[in-house]
Amino acid sequence: MENPRPPYPLNSVDNALRILQMLRDQDSIRVSEVADELGVARSTAHRLLAMLVYRGFAVQDDNRGYLPGPSLSAPHVSTGMPLRSLRRVLLPHMDALCERVGETVNFVVRVGTQTRFLATVECPQVLRVGDRQGTILPARLSSGGQALLARLSDAELAELYHTGEPDQADGRRPGTARPGDSDAPETMSPDGFHRLITSLRWVRERGYALNLEATEVGICAIGMCVVDRSDQAVGALTMAMPTSRFSRDRLPSLVAELRFTVTRAGNDL
C-alpha cells in the first residue's frame, strides 16, 4: 500500500530520499541524471550528492559517476545484465503495452521475499494506478512477485521462506526473527506455505499471476516473467488497474497483450 504524502513535505529531504532510491536501483548515476529526475538545477543536484557522499551514502567513481556508499546497503539482484540496461531495453515495450491496453505498466524484480518496482509507465486515464517506482511489496502478494516465485522449485521456496518445525530451544521456526530483528527474512507457517505452493502451481500452469486487491484495496494487477534467451527470468512486467476496470471477460485479452510484450522484450535482451 502506498504511503500518503505528508501535509507539510520537505522538498530537500524528499529529493535526497529519491536520490537514495536511484542509488539503490541503478548501477551508477550522474549529476545530470539526478537533475533531470528531480527537475532541479545541476548545481542543486551536485550539492545533494555531495551531502550523501559526506555521510557515506554515495561514493564517486573515476568516471565522475556516483555509486552506493557503505552506508547504503544495496541488494544484489541476479538478472544477468545491469539494471540500467534492463530499463533501457524494457521501457519502449512498456510504453507500447501501456498505449495498447490503457493501463499502468511496471517492471519489477525480486529481491529475496520482496518485490521491488524499478520502472513505471503511467497510463493517461484520469482514474489510474500511479507511479510505483521504488515501492517494495511482498513477493507472495504482488503479481510480478508471484510470477517470479513460480520459477523456483518447492525446495527453493521452502529455503527462501525458512519453513520448518519450531526450534526446541525457544519455539521459533528456523530463520524467524526475535522482536526487534528488522533485517530477518520473511518466514511462513506450514499452512501458509502450503497455500503459497498451491497458488504458485496455478501460476505455473497459466503462465501469469494475479493480484486481486491483495496489496491495496481497489487495485488489481496481472504479472508475467520476462525471460531472456538463456531462459533466465530477469524480472516481471505487470499491468495495474483500478478494480472497476478489471473483469474476467477482459482478462484473456490483457493476458494476450502482456504475453506478446514479454516475448518481444525477452527477444531484445
PDB file of C-alpha atoms in Angstrom:
ATOM      1  CA  MET A   1       0.000   0.000   0.000  1.00  0.00           C
ATOM      2  CA  GLU A   2       1.394   3.409  -0.988  1.00  0.00           C
ATOM      3  CA  ASN A   3       2.138   5.737   1.940  1.00  0.00           C
ATOM      4  CA  PRO A   4       0.191   9.045   1.965  1.00  0.00           C
ATOM      5  CA  ARG A   5       2.109  12.223   1.185  1.00  0.00           C
ATOM      6  CA  PRO A   6       2.702  14.251   4.372  1.00  0.00           C
ATOM      7  CA  PRO A   7       0.759  17.529   4.693  1.00  0.00           C
ATOM      8  CA  TYR A   8       3.972  19.578   5.000  1.00  0.00           C
ATOM      9  CA  PRO A   9       6.558  17.874   2.773  1.00  0.00           C
ATOM     10  CA  LEU A  10      10.212  18.945   2.875  1.00  0.00           C
ATOM     11  CA  ASN A  11      11.367  19.052  -0.730  1.00  0.00           C
ATOM     12  CA  SER A  12      15.064  18.882   0.095  1.00  0.00           C
ATOM     13  CA  VAL A  13      14.541  15.748   2.190  1.00  0.00           C
ATOM     14  CA  ASP A  14      12.294  14.225  -0.458  1.00  0.00           C
ATOM     15  CA  ASN A  15      14.907  14.887  -3.139  1.00  0.00           C
ATOM     16  CA  ALA A  16      17.648  13.284  -1.043  1.00  0.00           C
ATOM     17  CA  LEU A  17      15.496  10.213  -0.459  1.00  0.00           C
ATOM     18  CA  ARG A  18      14.706   9.951  -4.155  1.00  0.00           C
ATOM     19  CA  ILE A  19      18.433  10.020  -4.910  1.00  0.00           C
ATOM     20  CA  LEU A  20      18.900   7.177  -2.433  1.00  0.00           C
ATOM     21  CA  GLN A  21      16.310   5.187  -4.376  1.00  0.00           C
ATOM     22  CA  MET A  22      18.219   5.890  -7.593  1.00  0.00           C
ATOM     23  CA  LEU A  23      21.476   4.738  -5.985  1.00  0.00           C
ATOM     24  CA  ARG A  24      19.756   1.602  -4.736  1.00  0.00           C
ATOM     25  CA  ASP A  25      18.114   0.646  -8.035  1.00  0.00           C
ATOM     26  CA  GLN A  26      20.710   1.697 -10.630  1.00  0.00           C
ATOM     27  CA  ASP A  27      24.313   0.729 -11.216  1.00  0.00           C
ATOM     28  CA  SER A  28      25.636   4.303 -11.372  1.00  0.00           C
ATOM     29  CA  ILE A  29      24.120   7.776 -11.549  1.00  0.00           C
ATOM     30  CA  ARG A  30      25.433  11.125 -12.771  1.00  0.00           C
ATOM     31  CA  VAL A  31      24.671  14.679 -11.743  1.00  0.00           C
ATOM     32  CA  SER A  32      22.795  15.351 -14.990  1.00  0.00           C
ATOM     33  CA  GLU A  33      20.583  12.271 -14.476  1.00  0.00           C
ATOM     34  CA  VAL A  34      19.746  13.312 -10.923  1.00  0.00           C
ATOM     35  CA  ALA A  35      18.902  16.838 -12.064  1.00  0.00           C
ATOM     36  CA  ASP A  36      16.589  15.505 -14.800  1.00  0.00           C
ATOM     37  CA  GLU A  37      14.901  13.006 -12.483  1.00  0.00           C
ATOM     38  CA  LEU A  38      14.244  15.568  -9.734  1.00  0.00           C
ATOM     39  CA  GLY A  39      13.589  18.525 -12.020  1.00  0.00           C
ATOM     40  CA  VAL A  40      16.236  20.673 -10.327  1.00  0.00           C
ATOM     41  CA  ALA A  41      19.329  22.582 -11.443  1.00  0.00           C
ATOM     42  CA  ARG A  42      22.576  20.655 -11.798  1.00  0.00           C
ATOM     43  CA  SER A  43      24.122  22.743  -9.045  1.00  0.00           C
ATOM     44  CA  THR A  44      21.350  21.646  -6.676  1.00  0.00           C
ATOM     45  CA  ALA A  45      21.781  18.003  -7.694  1.00  0.00           C
ATOM     46  CA  HIS A  46      25.532  18.286  -7.124  1.00  0.00           C
ATOM     47  CA  ARG A  47      25.052  19.712  -3.620  1.00  0.00           C
ATOM     48  CA  LEU A  48      22.623  16.946  -2.698  1.00  0.00           C
ATOM     49  CA  LEU A  49      25.040  14.277  -3.943  1.00  0.00           C
ATOM     50  CA  ALA A  50      27.915  15.942  -2.089  1.00  0.00           C
ATOM     51  CA  MET A  51      25.999  15.627   1.197  1.00  0.00           C
ATOM     52  CA  LEU A  52      25.269  11.950   0.509  1.00  0.00           C
ATOM     53  CA  VAL A  53      28.982  11.380  -0.164  1.00  0.00           C
ATOM     54  CA  TYR A  54      29.819  13.199   3.082  1.00  0.00           C
ATOM     55  CA  ARG A  55      27.521  10.896   5.051  1.00  0.00           C
ATOM     56  CA  GLY A  56      28.718   7.757   3.289  1.00  0.00           C
ATOM     57  CA  PHE A  57      25.533   7.054   1.312  1.00  0.00           C
ATOM     58  CA  ALA A  58      27.303   7.575  -2.017  1.00  0.00           C
ATOM     59  CA  VAL A  59      30.829   7.381  -3.426  1.00  0.00           C
ATOM     60  CA  GLN A  60      32.150   8.901  -6.636  1.00  0.00           C
ATOM     61  CA  ASP A  61      33.949   6.670  -9.132  1.00  0.00           C
ATOM     62  CA  ASP A  62      36.737   7.507 -11.567  1.00  0.00           C
ATOM     63  CA  ASN A  63      34.199   8.368 -14.291  1.00  0.00           C
ATOM     64  CA  ARG A  64      32.510  11.042 -12.156  1.00  0.00           C
ATOM     65  CA  GLY A  65      29.530   8.778 -11.571  1.00  0.00           C
ATOM     66  CA  TYR A  66      28.035   8.055  -8.174  1.00  0.00           C
ATOM     67  CA  LEU A  67      27.681   4.582  -6.671  1.00  0.00           C
ATOM     68  CA  PRO A  68      26.004   3.324  -3.471  1.00  0.00           C
ATOM     69  CA  GLY A  69      28.221   4.085  -0.496  1.00  0.00           C
ATOM     70  CA  PRO A  70      28.971   1.983   2.590  1.00  0.00           C
ATOM     71  CA  SER A  71      26.024   3.490   4.482  1.00  0.00           C
ATOM     72  CA  LEU A  72      23.595   2.265   1.841  1.00  0.00           C
ATOM     73  CA  SER A  73      23.175  -1.484   1.635  1.00  0.00           C
ATOM     74  CA  ALA A  74      22.306  -2.156  -1.997  1.00  0.00           C
ATOM     75  CA  PRO A  75      20.957  -5.699  -2.501  1.00  0.00           C
ATOM     76  CA  HIS A  76      22.356  -7.800  -5.314  1.00  0.00           C
ATOM     77  CA  VAL A  77      19.765  -8.624  -7.934  1.00  0.00           C
ATOM     78  CA  SER A  78      20.748 -11.549 -10.144  1.00  0.00           C
ATOM     79  CA  THR A  79      19.376 -10.515 -13.519  1.00  0.00           C
ATOM     80  CA  GLY A  80      22.236 -11.436 -15.826  1.00  0.00           C
ATOM     81  CA  MET A  81      22.643  -7.823 -17.037  1.00  0.00           C
ATOM     82  CA  PRO A  82      22.920  -4.350 -15.470  1.00  0.00           C
ATOM     83  CA  LEU A  83      19.654  -2.868 -14.208  1.00  0.00           C
ATOM     84  CA  ARG A  84      20.285   0.277 -16.240  1.00  0.00           C
ATOM     85  CA  SER A  85      20.427  -1.830 -19.424  1.00  0.00           C
ATOM     86  CA  LEU A  86      17.288  -3.720 -18.449  1.00  0.00           C
ATOM     87  CA  ARG A  87      15.365  -0.487 -18.036  1.00  0.00           C
ATOM     88  CA  ARG A  88      16.617   0.854 -21.352  1.00  0.00           C
ATOM     89  CA  VAL A  89      15.530  -2.293 -23.210  1.00  0.00           C
ATOM     90  CA  LEU A  90      12.174  -2.706 -21.466  1.00  0.00           C
ATOM     91  CA  LEU A  91      10.848   0.867 -21.379  1.00  0.00           C
ATOM     92  CA  PRO A  92       9.909   1.020 -25.099  1.00  0.00           C
ATOM     93  CA  HIS A  93       7.974  -2.229 -24.725  1.00  0.00           C
ATOM     94  CA  MET A  94       6.304  -0.898 -21.582  1.00  0.00           C
ATOM     95  CA  ASP A  95       5.318   2.296 -23.387  1.00  0.00           C
ATOM     96  CA  ALA A  96       3.789   0.314 -26.240  1.00  0.00           C
ATOM     97  CA  LEU A  97       1.897  -2.002 -23.895  1.00  0.00           C
ATOM     98  CA  CYS A  98       0.560   0.936 -21.884  1.00  0.00           C
ATOM     99  CA  GLU A  99      -0.695   2.585 -25.065  1.00  0.00           C
ATOM    100  CA  ARG A 100      -2.434  -0.576 -26.273  1.00  0.00           C
ATOM    101  CA  VAL A 101      -4.204  -1.545 -23.036  1.00  0.00           C
ATOM    102  CA  GLY A 102      -4.633   1.879 -21.428  1.00  0.00           C
ATOM    103  CA  GLU A 103      -3.332   0.734 -18.042  1.00  0.00           C
ATOM    104  CA  THR A 104      -0.225   1.410 -15.950  1.00  0.00           C
ATOM    105  CA  VAL A 105       2.724  -0.895 -16.631  1.00  0.00           C
ATOM    106  CA  ASN A 106       5.511  -1.711 -14.153  1.00  0.00           C
ATOM    107  CA  PHE A 107       8.836  -3.517 -14.298  1.00  0.00           C
ATOM    108  CA  VAL A 108       9.722  -5.341 -11.091  1.00  0.00           C
ATOM    109  CA  VAL A 109      12.470  -7.609  -9.802  1.00  0.00           C
ATOM    110  CA  ARG A 110      12.519  -9.987  -6.848  1.00  0.00           C
ATOM    111  CA  VAL A 111      14.960  -9.371  -4.005  1.00  0.00           C
ATOM    112  CA  GLY A 112      14.586 -12.273  -1.616  1.00  0.00           C
ATOM    113  CA  THR A 113      10.965 -12.389  -0.492  1.00  0.00           C
ATOM    114  CA  GLN A 114      10.268  -8.835  -1.663  1.00  0.00           C
ATOM    115  CA  THR A 115       9.288  -7.320  -4.998  1.00  0.00           C
ATOM    116  CA  ARG A 116      10.982  -4.076  -5.999  1.00  0.00           C
ATOM    117  CA  PHE A 117       9.446  -1.748  -8.603  1.00  0.00           C
ATOM    118  CA  LEU A 118      12.194  -0.379 -10.840  1.00  0.00           C
ATOM    119  CA  ALA A 119      10.209   1.420 -13.550  1.00  0.00           C
ATOM    120  CA  THR A 120       6.644   2.588 -14.195  1.00  0.00           C
ATOM    121  CA  VAL A 121       4.811   3.845 -17.264  1.00  0.00           C
ATOM    122  CA  GLU A 122       1.600   5.541 -16.130  1.00  0.00           C
ATOM    123  CA  CYS A 123      -1.476   5.392 -18.328  1.00  0.00           C
ATOM    124  CA  PRO A 124      -3.124   8.724 -19.240  1.00  0.00           C
ATOM    125  CA  GLN A 125      -6.556   7.918 -17.830  1.00  0.00           C
ATOM    126  CA  VAL A 126      -7.841  10.134 -15.019  1.00  0.00           C
ATOM    127  CA  LEU A 127      -8.583   7.105 -12.826  1.00  0.00           C
ATOM    128  CA  ARG A 128      -5.345   5.143 -12.862  1.00  0.00           C
ATOM    129  CA  VAL A 129      -2.712   3.435 -10.761  1.00  0.00           C
ATOM    130  CA  GLY A 130       0.090   5.910 -10.114  1.00  0.00           C
ATOM    131  CA  ASP A 131       3.859   5.650 -10.322  1.00  0.00           C
ATOM    132  CA  ARG A 132       5.157   2.813  -8.130  1.00  0.00           C
ATOM    133  CA  GLN A 133       8.881   3.222  -8.856  1.00  0.00           C
ATOM    134  CA  GLY A 134      10.840   2.491  -5.686  1.00  0.00           C
ATOM    135  CA  THR A 135       7.935   0.693  -3.998  1.00  0.00           C
ATOM    136  CA  ILE A 136       8.660  -2.610  -2.240  1.00  0.00           C
ATOM    137  CA  LEU A 137       5.913  -5.212  -1.751  1.00  0.00           C
ATOM    138  CA  PRO A 138       5.859  -8.826  -0.519  1.00  0.00           C
ATOM    139  CA  ALA A 139       6.584 -11.090  -3.477  1.00  0.00           C
ATOM    140  CA  ARG A 140       3.937 -13.611  -2.409  1.00  0.00           C
ATOM    141  CA  LEU A 141       1.220 -10.957  -2.759  1.00  0.00           C
ATOM    142  CA  SER A 142       2.232  -8.917  -5.808  1.00  0.00           C
ATOM    143  CA  SER A 143       1.518 -10.240  -9.293  1.00  0.00           C
ATOM    144  CA  GLY A 144       5.091  -9.771 -10.502  1.00  0.00           C
ATOM    145  CA  GLY A 145       6.472 -11.339  -7.354  1.00  0.00           C
ATOM    146  CA  GLN A 146       4.244 -14.391  -7.714  1.00  0.00           C
ATOM    147  CA  ALA A 147       5.292 -14.799 -11.353  1.00  0.00           C
ATOM    148  CA  LEU A 148       8.947 -14.736 -10.307  1.00  0.00           C
ATOM    149  CA  LEU A 149       8.444 -17.038  -7.315  1.00  0.00           C
ATOM    150  CA  ALA A 150       6.755 -19.555  -9.602  1.00  0.00           C
ATOM    151  CA  ARG A 151      10.104 -20.005 -11.363  1.00  0.00           C
ATOM    152  CA  LEU A 152      11.529 -21.547  -8.184  1.00  0.00           C
ATOM    153  CA  SER A 153      11.175 -25.167  -7.130  1.00  0.00           C
ATOM    154  CA  ASP A 154       9.244 -26.107  -3.999  1.00  0.00           C
ATOM    155  CA  ALA A 155      12.557 -26.851  -2.244  1.00  0.00           C
ATOM    156  CA  GLU A 156      13.951 -23.429  -3.171  1.00  0.00           C
ATOM    157  CA  LEU A 157      10.766 -21.787  -1.926  1.00  0.00           C
ATOM    158  CA  ALA A 158      10.988 -23.656   1.391  1.00  0.00           C
ATOM    159  CA  GLU A 159      14.540 -22.421   1.855  1.00  0.00           C
ATOM    160  CA  LEU A 160      13.589 -18.877   0.846  1.00  0.00           C
ATOM    161  CA  TYR A 161      10.737 -18.677   3.354  1.00  0.00           C
ATOM    162  CA  HIS A 162      12.515 -20.633   6.089  1.00  0.00           C
ATOM    163  CA  THR A 163       9.704 -23.077   6.708  1.00  0.00           C
ATOM    164  CA  GLY A 164      10.214 -25.900   9.175  1.00  0.00           C
ATOM    165  CA  GLU A 165       9.480 -27.156  12.667  1.00  0.00           C
ATOM    166  CA  PRO A 166       9.923 -24.855  15.664  1.00  0.00           C
ATOM    167  CA  ASP A 167      13.322 -24.884  17.365  1.00  0.00           C
ATOM    168  CA  GLN A 168      13.339 -26.787  20.668  1.00  0.00           C
ATOM    169  CA  ALA A 169      15.263 -24.020  22.412  1.00  0.00           C
ATOM    170  CA  ASP A 170      12.842 -21.109  22.110  1.00  0.00           C
ATOM    171  CA  GLY A 171       9.923 -22.307  19.986  1.00  0.00           C
ATOM    172  CA  ARG A 172      10.839 -20.170  16.995  1.00  0.00           C
ATOM    173  CA  ARG A 173      10.908 -21.587  13.490  1.00  0.00           C
ATOM    174  CA  PRO A 174      14.272 -21.635  11.686  1.00  0.00           C
ATOM    175  CA  GLY A 175      15.061 -18.165  10.375  1.00  0.00           C
ATOM    176  CA  THR A 176      12.355 -16.436  12.410  1.00  0.00           C
ATOM    177  CA  ALA A 177      13.436 -13.148  13.917  1.00  0.00           C
ATOM    178  CA  ARG A 178      13.192 -12.207  17.555  1.00  0.00           C
ATOM    179  CA  PRO A 179      11.364  -8.945  18.301  1.00  0.00           C
ATOM    180  CA  GLY A 180      13.499  -6.068  17.068  1.00  0.00           C
ATOM    181  CA  ASP A 181      15.278  -8.054  14.327  1.00  0.00           C
ATOM    182  CA  SER A 182      14.387  -5.849  11.386  1.00  0.00           C
ATOM    183  CA  ASP A 183      16.543  -7.455   8.696  1.00  0.00           C
ATOM    184  CA  ALA A 184      15.496 -11.089   9.076  1.00  0.00           C
ATOM    185  CA  PRO A 185      13.899 -12.806   6.071  1.00  0.00           C
ATOM    186  CA  GLU A 186      10.161 -13.325   5.915  1.00  0.00           C
ATOM    187  CA  THR A 187       9.005 -16.600   7.432  1.00  0.00           C
ATOM    188  CA  MET A 188       5.829 -18.550   6.911  1.00  0.00           C
ATOM    189  CA  SER A 189       3.800 -21.136   8.793  1.00  0.00           C
ATOM    190  CA  PRO A 190       3.410 -24.614   7.239  1.00  0.00           C
ATOM    191  CA  ASP A 191      -0.241 -23.853   6.385  1.00  0.00           C
ATOM    192  CA  GLY A 192       0.682 -20.535   4.797  1.00  0.00           C
ATOM    193  CA  PHE A 193       3.488 -22.148   2.839  1.00  0.00           C
ATOM    194  CA  HIS A 194       1.117 -24.868   1.568  1.00  0.00           C
ATOM    195  CA  ARG A 195      -1.274 -22.173   0.329  1.00  0.00           C
ATOM    196  CA  LEU A 196       1.604 -20.384  -1.394  1.00  0.00           C
ATOM    197  CA  ILE A 197       2.750 -23.570  -3.143  1.00  0.00           C
ATOM    198  CA  THR A 198      -0.805 -24.246  -4.328  1.00  0.00           C
ATOM    199  CA  SER A 199      -1.223 -20.733  -5.717  1.00  0.00           C
ATOM    200  CA  LEU A 200       2.165 -20.843  -7.467  1.00  0.00           C
ATOM    201  CA  ARG A 201       1.243 -24.110  -9.180  1.00  0.00           C
ATOM    202  CA  TRP A 202      -1.748 -22.219 -10.607  1.00  0.00           C
ATOM    203  CA  VAL A 203       0.647 -19.526 -11.831  1.00  0.00           C
ATOM    204  CA  ARG A 204       2.952 -22.082 -13.473  1.00  0.00           C
ATOM    205  CA  GLU A 205       0.060 -23.735 -15.286  1.00  0.00           C
ATOM    206  CA  ARG A 206      -1.283 -20.478 -16.729  1.00  0.00           C
ATOM    207  CA  GLY A 207       1.940 -18.551 -17.173  1.00  0.00           C
ATOM    208  CA  TYR A 208       0.745 -15.422 -15.384  1.00  0.00           C
ATOM    209  CA  ALA A 209      -0.159 -14.252 -11.880  1.00  0.00           C
ATOM    210  CA  LEU A 210      -2.998 -12.185 -10.495  1.00  0.00           C
ATOM    211  CA  ASN A 211      -3.115  -9.720  -7.629  1.00  0.00           C
ATOM    212  CA  LEU A 212      -6.762  -9.093  -6.835  1.00  0.00           C
ATOM    213  CA  GLU A 213      -6.578  -6.355  -4.201  1.00  0.00           C
ATOM    214  CA  ALA A 214      -4.034  -8.366  -2.200  1.00  0.00           C
ATOM    215  CA  THR A 215      -1.682  -5.404  -1.720  1.00  0.00           C
ATOM    216  CA  GLU A 216      -4.071  -2.462  -1.993  1.00  0.00           C
ATOM    217  CA  VAL A 217      -7.845  -2.182  -1.927  1.00  0.00           C
ATOM    218  CA  GLY A 218      -9.267  -1.073  -5.261  1.00  0.00           C
ATOM    219  CA  ILE A 219      -6.292  -2.188  -7.373  1.00  0.00           C
ATOM    220  CA  CYS A 220      -5.819  -5.362  -9.420  1.00  0.00           C
ATOM    221  CA  ALA A 221      -2.736  -6.419 -11.364  1.00  0.00           C
ATOM    222  CA  ILE A 222      -1.550  -9.063 -13.800  1.00  0.00           C
ATOM    223  CA  GLY A 223       2.113 -10.152 -13.829  1.00  0.00           C
ATOM    224  CA  MET A 224       4.286 -12.217 -16.144  1.00  0.00           C
ATOM    225  CA  CYS A 225       8.009 -13.019 -16.177  1.00  0.00           C
ATOM    226  CA  VAL A 226      10.396 -11.537 -18.708  1.00  0.00           C
ATOM    227  CA  VAL A 227      12.749 -14.348 -19.722  1.00  0.00           C
ATOM    228  CA  ASP A 228      15.951 -13.800 -21.682  1.00  0.00           C
ATOM    229  CA  ARG A 229      17.311 -16.058 -24.416  1.00  0.00           C
ATOM    230  CA  SER A 230      19.097 -18.244 -21.852  1.00  0.00           C
ATOM    231  CA  ASP A 231      15.717 -18.927 -20.179  1.00  0.00           C
ATOM    232  CA  GLN A 232      16.577 -16.840 -17.118  1.00  0.00           C
ATOM    233  CA  ALA A 233      13.864 -14.674 -15.600  1.00  0.00           C
ATOM    234  CA  VAL A 234      15.309 -11.161 -15.362  1.00  0.00           C
ATOM    235  CA  GLY A 235      12.191  -9.618 -13.814  1.00  0.00           C
ATOM    236  CA  ALA A 236       8.486  -9.293 -14.456  1.00  0.00           C
ATOM    237  CA  LEU A 237       6.148  -6.893 -16.205  1.00  0.00           C
ATOM    238  CA  THR A 238       2.846  -6.085 -14.581  1.00  0.00           C
ATOM    239  CA  MET A 239      -0.295  -4.261 -15.629  1.00  0.00           C
ATOM    240  CA  ALA A 240      -2.042  -2.497 -12.744  1.00  0.00           C
ATOM    241  CA  MET A 241      -5.541  -1.069 -12.933  1.00  0.00           C
ATOM    242  CA  PRO A 242      -8.440   0.058 -10.776  1.00  0.00           C
ATOM    243  CA  THR A 243     -10.647  -2.873  -9.789  1.00  0.00           C
ATOM    244  CA  SER A 244     -13.555  -1.147 -11.530  1.00  0.00           C
ATOM    245  CA  ARG A 245     -11.849  -1.773 -14.898  1.00  0.00           C
ATOM    246  CA  PHE A 246     -10.815  -5.356 -14.207  1.00  0.00           C
ATOM    247  CA  SER A 247     -13.113  -8.184 -15.242  1.00  0.00           C
ATOM    248  CA  ARG A 248     -12.817 -11.855 -16.103  1.00  0.00           C
ATOM    249  CA  ASP A 249     -14.134 -11.065 -19.580  1.00  0.00           C
ATOM    250  CA  ARG A 250     -11.281  -8.635 -20.155  1.00  0.00           C
ATOM    251  CA  LEU A 251      -8.626 -10.941 -18.701  1.00  0.00           C
ATOM    252  CA  PRO A 252      -7.874 -13.050 -21.845  1.00  0.00           C
ATOM    253  CA  SER A 253      -7.124 -10.002 -23.992  1.00  0.00           C
ATOM    254  CA  LEU A 254      -4.952  -8.420 -21.263  1.00  0.00           C
ATOM    255  CA  VAL A 255      -3.000 -11.653 -20.803  1.00  0.00           C
ATOM    256  CA  ALA A 256      -2.500 -11.943 -24.565  1.00  0.00           C
ATOM    257  CA  GLU A 257      -1.137  -8.392 -24.756  1.00  0.00           C
ATOM    258  CA  LEU A 258       1.172  -8.983 -21.802  1.00  0.00           C
ATOM    259  CA  ARG A 259       2.451 -12.272 -23.234  1.00  0.00           C
ATOM    260  CA  PHE A 260       3.122 -10.598 -26.588  1.00  0.00           C
ATOM    261  CA  THR A 261       5.094  -7.864 -24.842  1.00  0.00           C
ATOM    262  CA  VAL A 262       7.245 -10.093 -22.607  1.00  0.00           C
ATOM    263  CA  THR A 263       8.060 -12.310 -25.592  1.00  0.00           C
ATOM    264  CA  ARG A 264       9.256  -9.364 -27.689  1.00  0.00           C
ATOM    265  CA  ALA A 265      11.112  -7.865 -24.716  1.00  0.00           C
ATOM    266  CA  GLY A 266      12.816 -11.184 -23.982  1.00  0.00           C
ATOM    267  CA  ASN A 267      13.995 -11.416 -27.584  1.00  0.00           C
ATOM    268  CA  ASP A 268      15.608  -7.992 -27.237  1.00  0.00           C
ATOM    269  CA  LEU A 269      17.567  -8.832 -24.082  1.00  0.00           C
TER     270      LEU A 269
END
